């Protein structure tokens, strides 16, 4: 069985994905890392040098590839479900879990990590929450098509252990 974790940047998809995979003896795949390894460039560099459209194409192609694999947990990128028919593809191929988190909490978590995110790295810290809210409003409809929504969890390591027990 395949499990796809979706949600906004910084909501904990990779952290929870790794634990979920370990706990269930599944292989863990981080879609962004898969793309970076295949192309030999960071996500930031792909956005800067080749543009978002090309990144979205790579994201779709790699999602199609992981759909051919078996027993895996996939941490997707924050935008993955929102482009092409990616969301339907995931729903058809496995269980989709949305890690829902409030803009305020996302903003707190992303403040020091926005450099690695091409969609956020030019936004001033004081505008971050407002910006997150705007993008989230555009994406919410797609995210909420997930099979399961886990809301406002604090994905710090100690809580994660509890959650997966
Ligand atoms: C993106 C999220 C990022 C990465 C890219 C675009 C988005 O992944 O795929 O920067 O559109 O929300 P994370 O959610 O892992 O940060």
Coordinates of C-alpha atoms and ligand atoms in Angstrom, one line a residue:
X1 CA 0.0 0.0 0.0
X2 CA 1.2 3.5 -0.8
X3 CA 0.7 6.5 1.5
X4 CA 1.1 10.0 0.2
X5 CA 1.6 12.8 2.7
X6 CA 0.4 16.2 1.5
X7 CA 0.3 19.7 3.0
X8 CA 1.8 23.1 3.1
X9 CA 5.6 23.7 3.2
X10 CA 6.9 23.2 6.7
X11 CA 4.0 21.1 8.0
X12 CA 6.2 18.1 8.8
X13 CA 5.6 15.8 5.8
X14 CA 9.2 14.5 5.7
X15 CA 9.6 14.1 9.4
X16 CA 6.3 12.3 9.9
X17 CA 6.8 10.3 6.6
X18 CA 10.2 8.9 7.8
X19 CA 8.7 7.7 11.1
X20 CA 5.5 6.4 9.4
X21 CA 7.6 4.4 7.0
X22 CA 9.9 3.0 9.6
X23 CA 7.0 2.0 11.9
X24 CA 5.3 0.2 9.0
X25 CA 8.3 -1.3 7.3
X26 CA 7.8 0.7 4.2
X27 CA 10.3 2.5 2.1
X28 CA 10.3 6.3 2.5
X29 CA 10.5 8.6 -0.6
X30 CA 10.8 12.4 -0.4
X31 CA 9.7 13.6 -3.8
X32 CA 11.8 16.8 -3.7
X33 CA 14.9 14.9 -2.8
X34 CA 14.2 12.3 -5.6
X35 CA 14.0 15.2 -8.1
X36 CA 17.2 16.9 -6.7
X37 CA 19.1 13.6 -7.0
X38 CA 17.9 12.8 -10.5
X39 CA 18.6 16.3 -11.9
X40 CA 21.7 17.0 -9.8
X41 CA 20.4 20.5 -8.7
X42 CA 18.7 21.8 -5.6
X43 CA 15.0 22.7 -5.9
X44 CA 16.0 26.4 -5.5
X45 CA 18.4 26.1 -8.4
X46 CA 15.9 24.3 -10.6
X47 CA 13.4 27.2 -9.9
X48 CA 16.0 29.9 -10.6
X49 CA 17.6 28.4 -13.6
X50 CA 14.8 26.5 -15.3
X51 CA 11.7 28.0 -13.9
X52 CA 8.7 26.8 -11.9
X53 CA 6.9 25.3 -15.0
X54 CA 9.8 22.9 -15.6
X55 CA 9.9 22.0 -11.9
X56 CA 6.2 21.2 -12.0
X57 CA 6.8 19.0 -15.0
X58 CA 9.6 17.1 -13.1
X59 CA 7.4 16.8 -10.1
X60 CA 4.6 15.2 -12.1
X61 CA 7.0 12.8 -13.9
X62 CA 8.5 11.7 -10.6
X63 CA 5.2 11.3 -9.0
X64 CA 4.1 9.0 -11.9
X65 CA 7.3 7.0 -11.3
X66 CA 6.7 6.5 -7.6
X67 CA 3.2 5.5 -8.3
X68 CA 4.7 2.4 -10.1
X69 CA 6.4 1.4 -6.8
X70 CA 4.8 -0.8 -4.1
X71 CA 5.0 -0.5 -0.4
X72 CA 6.0 3.2 0.2
X73 CA 5.4 6.4 2.1
X74 CA 5.8 9.5 -0.1
X75 CA 6.4 13.0 1.3
X76 CA 5.2 15.2 -1.6
X77 CA 6.1 18.9 -2.1
X78 CA 3.6 21.4 -0.8
X79 CA 2.4 22.2 -4.3
X80 CA 2.4 18.6 -5.7
X81 CA -1.4 17.9 -5.4
X82 CA -2.3 21.3 -6.9
X83 CA -0.9 20.8 -10.4
X84 CA -2.1 18.7 -13.3
X85 CA -4.1 15.7 -12.2
X86 CA -1.6 14.8 -9.4
X87 CA -4.2 14.7 -6.6
X88 CA -6.5 12.3 -8.5
X89 CA -3.4 10.2 -9.4
X90 CA -2.5 9.9 -5.7
X91 CA -6.1 9.2 -4.6
X92 CA -6.2 6.4 -7.2
X93 CA -2.9 4.9 -6.2
X94 CA -3.0 5.0 -2.4
X95 CA -4.1 6.7 0.7
X96 CA -3.6 10.5 0.8
X97 CA -3.1 12.1 4.2
X98 CA -3.3 15.9 4.6
X99 CA -1.2 17.3 7.5
X100 CA -3.2 20.4 8.2
X101 CA -1.6 23.3 10.1
X102 CA -2.6 26.9 10.9
X103 CA -0.8 29.7 9.0
X104 CA 0.4 31.1 12.3
X105 CA 2.2 27.8 13.2
X106 CA 3.5 27.3 9.6
X107 CA 4.9 30.8 9.7
X108 CA 6.7 30.1 13.0
X109 CA 8.1 26.9 11.6
X110 CA 9.2 28.4 8.3
X111 CA 10.7 31.6 9.5
X112 CA 14.3 30.3 9.6
X113 CA 13.8 27.8 6.8
X114 CA 12.3 29.9 4.1
X115 CA 15.6 30.3 2.3
X116 CA 15.3 26.8 1.0
X117 CA 11.9 27.5 -0.4
X118 CA 11.8 29.3 -3.7
X119 CA 8.2 30.4 -3.3
X120 CA 8.9 32.1 0.1
X121 CA 12.6 33.1 0.1
X122 CA 11.9 36.7 -1.1
X123 CA 9.1 37.3 1.3
X124 CA 9.9 39.4 4.4
X125 CA 9.5 37.7 7.7
X126 CA 6.8 40.1 8.8
X127 CA 4.7 39.3 5.6
X128 CA 5.2 35.5 5.9
X129 CA 2.0 34.6 7.7
X130 CA -0.1 36.7 5.4
X131 CA 1.5 35.1 2.3
X132 CA 1.1 31.6 3.7
X133 CA -2.6 32.4 4.3
X134 CA -3.0 33.5 0.7
X135 CA -1.4 30.4 -0.9
X136 CA -3.2 28.2 1.6
X137 CA -6.5 29.7 0.5
X138 CA -5.8 28.8 -3.1
X139 CA -4.7 25.3 -2.2
X140 CA -7.2 24.4 0.5
X141 CA -9.9 22.9 -1.8
X142 CA -7.4 20.4 -3.3
X143 CA -5.7 19.5 0.0
X144 CA -9.1 18.8 1.6
X145 CA -9.9 16.1 -1.0
X146 CA -7.4 13.9 1.0
X147 CA -8.7 10.6 2.5
X148 CA -7.6 11.6 5.9
X149 CA -6.9 15.0 7.5
X150 CA -4.7 15.3 10.5
X151 CA -5.3 18.8 12.0
X152 CA -3.1 21.0 14.1
X153 CA -0.8 18.3 15.3
X154 CA 2.5 19.3 16.6
X155 CA 4.9 17.1 14.7
X156 CA 7.8 17.5 17.1
X157 CA 9.5 14.1 17.5
X158 CA 8.1 13.3 20.9
X159 CA 4.5 13.8 19.7
X160 CA 5.2 11.9 16.6
X161 CA 6.0 8.8 18.6
X162 CA 2.7 9.1 20.4
X163 CA 0.8 9.6 17.2
X164 CA 2.2 6.5 15.6
X165 CA 1.9 4.3 18.7
Ligands
LIG1 C1 6.6 23.9 -2.9 C2 7.0 23.1 -1.8 C3 8.4 22.6 -1.7 C4 9.0 22.3 -3.0 C5 9.0 23.6 -3.9 C6 7.5 24.1 -4.1 C7 5.2 24.4 -3.0 O1 8.3 21.4 -0.9 O2 8.4 21.3 -3.7 O3 9.7 24.5 -3.2 O4 4.8 24.7 -4.1 O5 4.6 24.5 -2.0 P1 8.1 21.3 0.7 O6 6.6 21.3 0.9 O7 8.7 20.0 1.1 O8 8.8 22.5 1.3

